[in-house]
PDB file of C-alpha atoms in Angstrom:
ATOM      1  CA  MET A   1     120.680  64.876  40.775  1.00 94.00           C
ATOM      2  CA  LEU A   2     124.421  64.190  40.711  1.00 97.00           C
ATOM      3  CA  ILE A   3     125.949  64.396  44.205  1.00 97.00           C
ATOM      4  CA  VAL A   4     129.636  65.295  44.391  1.00 98.00           C
ATOM      5  CA  ALA A   5     131.595  65.063  47.651  1.00 97.00           C
ATOM      6  CA  LEU A   6     134.255  67.766  47.898  1.00 97.00           C
ATOM      7  CA  THR A   7     137.123  66.886  50.215  1.00 95.00           C
ATOM      8  CA  GLY A   8     140.786  67.634  50.875  1.00 92.00           C
ATOM      9  CA  GLY A   9     143.288  67.966  53.695  1.00 86.00           C
ATOM     10  CA  ILE A  10     143.643  70.986  55.944  1.00 86.00           C
ATOM     11  CA  GLY A  11     144.812  74.077  54.045  1.00 85.00           C
ATOM     12  CA  SER A  12     144.100  72.567  50.616  1.00 87.00           C
ATOM     13  CA  GLY A  13     141.567  75.268  49.714  1.00 89.00           C
ATOM     14  CA  LYS A  14     138.203  73.485  49.948  1.00 93.00           C
ATOM     15  CA  SER A  15     136.377  76.726  50.796  1.00 92.00           C
ATOM     16  CA  THR A  16     137.936  78.512  47.811  1.00 92.00           C
ATOM     17  CA  VAL A  17     136.895  75.707  45.476  1.00 96.00           C
ATOM     18  CA  ALA A  18     133.373  75.540  46.920  1.00 96.00           C
ATOM     19  CA  ALA A  19     132.979  79.319  46.506  1.00 95.00           C
ATOM     20  CA  ALA A  20     134.092  79.044  42.870  1.00 95.00           C
ATOM     21  CA  PHE A  21     131.450  76.384  42.170  1.00 97.00           C
ATOM     22  CA  ALA A  22     128.857  78.523  43.980  1.00 96.00           C
ATOM     23  CA  ARG A  23     129.541  81.274  41.416  1.00 95.00           C
ATOM     24  CA  HIS A  24     128.161  78.833  38.839  1.00 95.00           C
ATOM     25  CA  ALA A  25     124.955  78.681  40.966  1.00 94.00           C
ATOM     26  CA  VAL A  26     125.808  75.182  42.187  1.00 97.00           C
ATOM     27  CA  PRO A  27     124.173  74.398  45.564  1.00 97.00           C
ATOM     28  CA  ILE A  28     126.779  73.844  48.310  1.00 98.00           C
ATOM     29  CA  ILE A  29     126.102  71.818  51.468  1.00 98.00           C
ATOM     30  CA  ASP A  30     128.941  72.241  53.987  1.00 96.00           C
ATOM     31  CA  THR A  31     129.204  69.591  56.707  1.00 95.00           C
ATOM     32  CA  ASP A  32     131.343  71.920  58.862  1.00 93.00           C
ATOM     33  CA  VAL A  33     128.476  74.433  58.904  1.00 95.00           C
ATOM     34  CA  ILE A  34     126.024  71.653  59.790  1.00 96.00           C
ATOM     35  CA  ALA A  35     128.350  70.441  62.571  1.00 94.00           C
ATOM     36  CA  ARG A  36     128.435  73.951  64.079  1.00 94.00           C
ATOM     37  CA  GLU A  37     124.628  74.149  63.976  1.00 95.00           C
ATOM     38  CA  LEU A  38     124.332  70.741  65.654  1.00 95.00           C
ATOM     39  CA  VAL A  39     126.404  71.850  68.663  1.00 95.00           C
ATOM     40  CA  ALA A  40     124.583  75.137  69.243  1.00 94.00           C
ATOM     41  CA  PRO A  41     123.234  75.684  72.789  1.00 93.00           C
ATOM     42  CA  GLY A  42     120.120  73.628  73.381  1.00 91.00           C
ATOM     43  CA  GLU A  43     120.878  71.036  70.681  1.00 94.00           C
ATOM     44  CA  PRO A  44     120.820  67.331  71.705  1.00 95.00           C
ATOM     45  CA  ALA A  45     124.323  66.740  70.287  1.00 96.00           C
ATOM     46  CA  LEU A  46     125.809  69.384  72.602  1.00 95.00           C
ATOM     47  CA  ALA A  47     124.190  67.742  75.628  1.00 94.00           C
ATOM     48  CA  GLU A  48     125.613  64.370  74.535  1.00 95.00           C
ATOM     49  CA  ILE A  49     129.101  65.869  74.099  1.00 95.00           C
ATOM     50  CA  ALA A  50     128.925  67.427  77.598  1.00 94.00           C
ATOM     51  CA  GLU A  51     127.780  64.108  79.037  1.00 94.00           C
ATOM     52  CA  HIS A  52     130.664  62.204  77.437  1.00 93.00           C
ATOM     53  CA  PHE A  53     133.521  64.726  77.701  1.00 93.00           C
ATOM     54  CA  GLY A  54     132.517  66.574  80.853  1.00 91.00           C
ATOM     55  CA  ASP A  55     131.372  70.114  81.602  1.00 90.00           C
ATOM     56  CA  GLN A  56     134.884  71.499  81.048  1.00 90.00           C
ATOM     57  CA  VAL A  57     134.207  71.441  77.276  1.00 93.00           C
ATOM     58  CA  ILE A  58     131.265  73.836  77.794  1.00 94.00           C
ATOM     59  CA  THR A  59     131.885  77.575  78.278  1.00 93.00           C
ATOM     60  CA  PRO A  60     130.185  79.503  81.129  1.00 92.00           C
ATOM     61  CA  ASP A  61     127.600  80.847  78.640  1.00 91.00           C
ATOM     62  CA  GLY A  62     126.667  77.295  77.551  1.00 91.00           C
ATOM     63  CA  ARG A  63     128.570  77.068  74.287  1.00 93.00           C
ATOM     64  CA  LEU A  64     131.008  74.417  73.109  1.00 95.00           C
ATOM     65  CA  ASP A  65     134.615  75.196  74.070  1.00 93.00           C
ATOM     66  CA  ARG A  66     136.202  74.076  70.811  1.00 89.00           C
ATOM     67  CA  ALA A  67     139.789  74.559  71.997  1.00 86.00           C
ATOM     68  CA  ARG A  68     139.209  72.330  75.058  1.00 90.00           C
ATOM     69  CA  LEU A  69     137.467  69.685  72.987  1.00 92.00           C
ATOM     70  CA  ARG A  70     140.248  69.778  70.377  1.00 85.00           C
ATOM     71  CA  GLU A  71     142.835  69.111  73.094  1.00 84.00           C
ATOM     72  CA  LYS A  72     140.890  66.064  74.262  1.00 87.00           C
ATOM     73  CA  ILE A  73     140.346  64.501  70.853  1.00 85.00           C
ATOM     74  CA  PHE A  74     143.914  65.072  69.635  1.00 78.00           C
ATOM     75  CA  ALA A  75     145.230  63.438  72.800  1.00 77.00           C
ATOM     76  CA  SER A  76     143.189  60.286  72.256  1.00 84.00           C
ATOM     77  CA  PRO A  77     142.010  58.500  69.081  1.00 83.00           C
ATOM     78  CA  ALA A  78     139.287  56.818  71.179  1.00 90.00           C
ATOM     79  CA  GLN A  79     137.950  60.234  72.230  1.00 91.00           C
ATOM     80  CA  ARG A  80     137.993  61.443  68.629  1.00 87.00           C
ATOM     81  CA  GLN A  81     136.027  58.343  67.644  1.00 88.00           C
ATOM     82  CA  ALA A  82     133.504  59.025  70.419  1.00 93.00           C
ATOM     83  CA  LEU A  83     132.938  62.556  69.097  1.00 93.00           C
ATOM     84  CA  GLU A  84     132.522  61.221  65.556  1.00 90.00           C
ATOM     85  CA  GLN A  85     129.915  58.711  66.755  1.00 92.00           C
ATOM     86  CA  ILE A  86     127.918  61.564  68.305  1.00 94.00           C
ATOM     87  CA  LEU A  87     128.139  63.926  65.329  1.00 94.00           C
ATOM     88  CA  HIS A  88     128.559  62.009  62.090  1.00 92.00           C
ATOM     89  CA  PRO A  89     125.213  60.164  61.942  1.00 93.00           C
ATOM     90  CA  ARG A  90     123.416  63.453  62.653  1.00 95.00           C
ATOM     91  CA  ILE A  91     125.473  65.299  60.016  1.00 95.00           C
ATOM     92  CA  ARG A  92     124.809  62.590  57.418  1.00 94.00           C
ATOM     93  CA  GLU A  93     121.060  62.664  58.108  1.00 95.00           C
ATOM     94  CA  GLU A  94     120.958  66.466  57.755  1.00 96.00           C
ATOM     95  CA  VAL A  95     122.977  66.350  54.493  1.00 96.00           C
ATOM     96  CA  ARG A  96     120.477  63.852  53.062  1.00 96.00           C
ATOM     97  CA  ARG A  97     117.553  66.032  54.194  1.00 97.00           C
ATOM     98  CA  ARG A  98     119.032  69.137  52.525  1.00 97.00           C
ATOM     99  CA  ILE A  99     119.797  67.276  49.295  1.00 97.00           C
ATOM    100  CA  ASP A 100     116.150  66.210  49.121  1.00 96.00           C
ATOM    101  CA  THR A 101     115.057  69.879  49.094  1.00 96.00           C
ATOM    102  CA  LEU A 102     117.277  70.842  46.132  1.00 96.00           C
ATOM    103  CA  GLN A 103     116.415  71.233  42.476  1.00 93.00           C
ATOM    104  CA  ALA A 104     119.619  71.447  40.451  1.00 95.00           C
ATOM    105  CA  PRO A 105     121.582  69.316  37.971  1.00 96.00           C
ATOM    106  CA  TYR A 106     124.185  68.621  40.646  1.00 97.00           C
ATOM    107  CA  CYS A 107     125.282  69.730  44.114  1.00 97.00           C
ATOM    108  CA  LEU A 108     128.517  69.749  46.086  1.00 98.00           C
ATOM    109  CA  VAL A 109     128.704  68.373  49.606  1.00 97.00           C
ATOM    110  CA  VAL A 110     131.817  69.643  51.397  1.00 97.00           C
ATOM    111  CA  ILE A 111     133.047  66.790  53.626  1.00 95.00           C
ATOM    112  CA  PRO A 112     136.551  67.553  54.989  1.00 89.00           C
ATOM    113  CA  LEU A 113     136.861  64.123  56.644  1.00 83.00           C
ATOM    114  CA  PHE A 114     135.292  62.084  53.825  1.00 89.00           C
ATOM    115  CA  THR A 115     138.307  59.757  53.586  1.00 85.00           C
ATOM    116  CA  GLU A 116     138.262  59.167  57.339  1.00 80.00           C
ATOM    117  CA  THR A 117     134.491  58.591  57.649  1.00 77.00           C
ATOM    118  CA  GLY A 118     133.474  57.710  54.102  1.00 69.00           C
ATOM    119  CA  ASP A 119     129.984  56.654  55.116  1.00 80.00           C
ATOM    120  CA  TYR A 120     128.019  58.619  52.518  1.00 90.00           C
ATOM    121  CA  PRO A 121     126.468  55.942  50.287  1.00 91.00           C
ATOM    122  CA  PHE A 122     124.415  58.524  48.364  1.00 94.00           C
ATOM    123  CA  VAL A 123     127.531  60.296  46.968  1.00 95.00           C
ATOM    124  CA  ASP A 124     128.078  59.727  43.229  1.00 96.00           C
ATOM    125  CA  ARG A 125     131.563  61.201  42.782  1.00 96.00           C
ATOM    126  CA  VAL A 126     134.475  62.340  44.947  1.00 97.00           C
ATOM    127  CA  LEU A 127     136.350  65.540  44.113  1.00 98.00           C
ATOM    128  CA  VAL A 128     139.637  65.979  45.981  1.00 96.00           C
ATOM    129  CA  VAL A 129     141.275  69.402  46.361  1.00 95.00           C
ATOM    130  CA  ASP A 130     144.991  68.726  46.373  1.00 92.00           C
ATOM    131  CA  ALA A 131     148.052  70.878  47.121  1.00 86.00           C
ATOM    132  CA  ASP A 132     151.647  70.315  48.204  1.00 83.00           C
ATOM    133  CA  GLU A 133     151.940  69.737  51.946  1.00 81.00           C
ATOM    134  CA  ASP A 134     154.260  72.688  52.510  1.00 83.00           C
ATOM    135  CA  ILE A 135     151.780  75.032  50.801  1.00 85.00           C
ATOM    136  CA  ARG A 136     148.955  73.638  52.939  1.00 82.00           C
ATOM    137  CA  ILE A 137     150.949  74.145  56.157  1.00 82.00           C
ATOM    138  CA  ARG A 138     151.824  77.763  55.233  1.00 84.00           C
ATOM    139  CA  ARG A 139     148.194  78.561  54.359  1.00 81.00           C
ATOM    140  CA  THR A 140     146.911  77.084  57.620  1.00 82.00           C
ATOM    141  CA  MET A 141     149.520  78.913  59.703  1.00 83.00           C
ATOM    142  CA  ALA A 142     148.456  82.208  58.103  1.00 80.00           C
ATOM    143  CA  ARG A 143     144.711  81.487  58.419  1.00 81.00           C
ATOM    144  CA  ASP A 144     144.439  79.879  61.858  1.00 78.00           C
ATOM    145  CA  ARG A 145     147.514  81.339  63.571  1.00 79.00           C
ATOM    146  CA  LEU A 146     148.604  77.887  64.682  1.00 78.00           C
ATOM    147  CA  SER A 147     152.224  76.781  65.022  1.00 82.00           C
ATOM    148  CA  ARG A 148     153.779  74.486  62.445  1.00 84.00           C
ATOM    149  CA  GLU A 149     153.919  71.776  65.139  1.00 82.00           C
ATOM    150  CA  GLN A 150     150.168  72.071  65.845  1.00 80.00           C
ATOM    151  CA  ILE A 151     149.369  71.825  62.134  1.00 80.00           C
ATOM    152  CA  GLU A 152     151.623  68.813  61.697  1.00 80.00           C
ATOM    153  CA  GLN A 153     149.687  67.155  64.557  1.00 77.00           C
ATOM    154  CA  ILE A 154     146.444  67.796  62.682  1.00 78.00           C
ATOM    155  CA  LEU A 155     147.951  66.434  59.456  1.00 78.00           C
ATOM    156  CA  ALA A 156     149.060  63.292  61.290  1.00 76.00           C
ATOM    157  CA  SER A 157     145.498  62.749  62.560  1.00 74.00           C
ATOM    158  CA  GLN A 158     144.021  62.992  59.039  1.00 77.00           C
ATOM    159  CA  SER A 159     144.208  60.535  56.161  1.00 81.00           C
ATOM    160  CA  SER A 160     147.313  60.809  54.018  1.00 84.00           C
ATOM    161  CA  ARG A 161     147.387  62.613  50.690  1.00 84.00           C
ATOM    162  CA  ALA A 162     147.792  59.225  48.939  1.00 88.00           C
ATOM    163  CA  GLU A 163     144.701  57.819  50.706  1.00 89.00           C
ATOM    164  CA  ARG A 164     142.589  60.803  49.617  1.00 89.00           C
ATOM    165  CA  LEU A 165     143.805  60.646  46.023  1.00 91.00           C
ATOM    166  CA  ALA A 166     143.067  56.902  45.901  1.00 92.00           C
ATOM    167  CA  LEU A 167     139.371  57.689  46.544  1.00 92.00           C
ATOM    168  CA  ALA A 168     139.173  60.543  44.022  1.00 95.00           C
ATOM    169  CA  ASP A 169     137.101  60.457  40.858  1.00 97.00           C
ATOM    170  CA  ASP A 170     138.339  63.981  40.096  1.00 97.00           C
ATOM    171  CA  VAL A 171     141.223  66.102  41.426  1.00 96.00           C
ATOM    172  CA  VAL A 172     141.672  69.872  41.535  1.00 96.00           C
ATOM    173  CA  ASP A 173     145.290  70.983  41.924  1.00 93.00           C
ATOM    174  CA  ASN A 174     145.316  74.098  44.105  1.00 90.00           C
ATOM    175  CA  SER A 175     149.092  74.552  44.290  1.00 87.00           C
ATOM    176  CA  ASN A 176     149.375  77.255  41.642  1.00 82.00           C
ATOM    177  CA  GLU A 177     147.817  80.536  40.507  1.00 85.00           C
ATOM    178  CA  PRO A 178     144.105  81.329  41.129  1.00 85.00           C
ATOM    179  CA  GLU A 179     143.476  81.651  37.367  1.00 91.00           C
ATOM    180  CA  GLU A 180     144.650  78.076  36.854  1.00 92.00           C
ATOM    181  CA  LEU A 181     142.343  76.870  39.630  1.00 92.00           C
ATOM    182  CA  MET A 182     139.351  78.644  38.054  1.00 94.00           C
ATOM    183  CA  GLN A 183     140.061  77.003  34.685  1.00 95.00           C
ATOM    184  CA  GLN A 184     140.006  73.575  36.327  1.00 96.00           C
ATOM    185  CA  ILE A 185     136.716  74.362  38.081  1.00 96.00           C
ATOM    186  CA  ASP A 186     135.089  75.685  34.888  1.00 96.00           C
ATOM    187  CA  SER A 187     136.075  72.452  33.161  1.00 96.00           C
ATOM    188  CA  LEU A 188     134.719  70.300  36.005  1.00 97.00           C
ATOM    189  CA  HIS A 189     131.479  72.297  36.060  1.00 97.00           C
ATOM    190  CA  ARG A 190     130.907  71.456  32.379  1.00 96.00           C
ATOM    191  CA  LYS A 191     131.787  67.817  33.070  1.00 97.00           C
ATOM    192  CA  TYR A 192     129.345  67.551  36.000  1.00 97.00           C
ATOM    193  CA  LEU A 193     126.544  69.184  34.016  1.00 96.00           C
ATOM    194  CA  ALA A 194     127.120  66.626  31.251  1.00 96.00           C
ATOM    195  CA  LEU A 195     127.177  63.736  33.743  1.00 95.00           C
ATOM    196  CA  ALA A 196     124.036  65.042  35.467  1.00 93.00           C
ATOM    197  CA  GLY A 197     122.285  65.327  32.097  1.00 89.00           C
ATOM    198  CA  ALA A 198     123.270  61.779  31.213  1.00 66.00           C
ATOM    199  CA  THR A 199     122.069  60.537  34.615  1.00 59.00           C
ATOM    200  CA  SER A 200     118.704  62.315  34.476  1.00 52.00           C
ATOM    201  CA  GLY A 201     118.218  61.385  30.840  1.00 42.00           C
TER     202      GLY A 201
END
């Protein structure tokens, strides 16, 4: 099975692109969803996060206080790295496990921080969702109700657009009309089916 990593910066439209591929019955594995499951109450990763970052990142009802944790990791690259060391190996292992259960020509694995972590040796191709930075900032402001300054902080903590594009085997431009985006995805779907057929043959 062909394994395609789907990545892109904040506000680029990864979820929109993944949903469009899902309409073609392509299996989607989302590492953000896996990350949320891994930090549910009672999970070992949550206990490890509490041990490292302190009980102030846990809410009174035993859940992860994402806002508190975000403050800590944006204030310190070392703290962000510590969180990644707790979560990323577990996420990668769960992605591999889910891939092994699939029967399809190809699947998409949504990995927002692929450029930053990159440690997915089983990925065959990298698809980058790209859009102008100003468009991405406006989308994120509307979606997450964050200030422009907060979003620019997030952008600064992520890989640059050039770094993402340098890793790309394929690029979807999500700066324009939805119809144009769908045409690009239809074309890529045909391409991936052909590549998967060539691989399995």
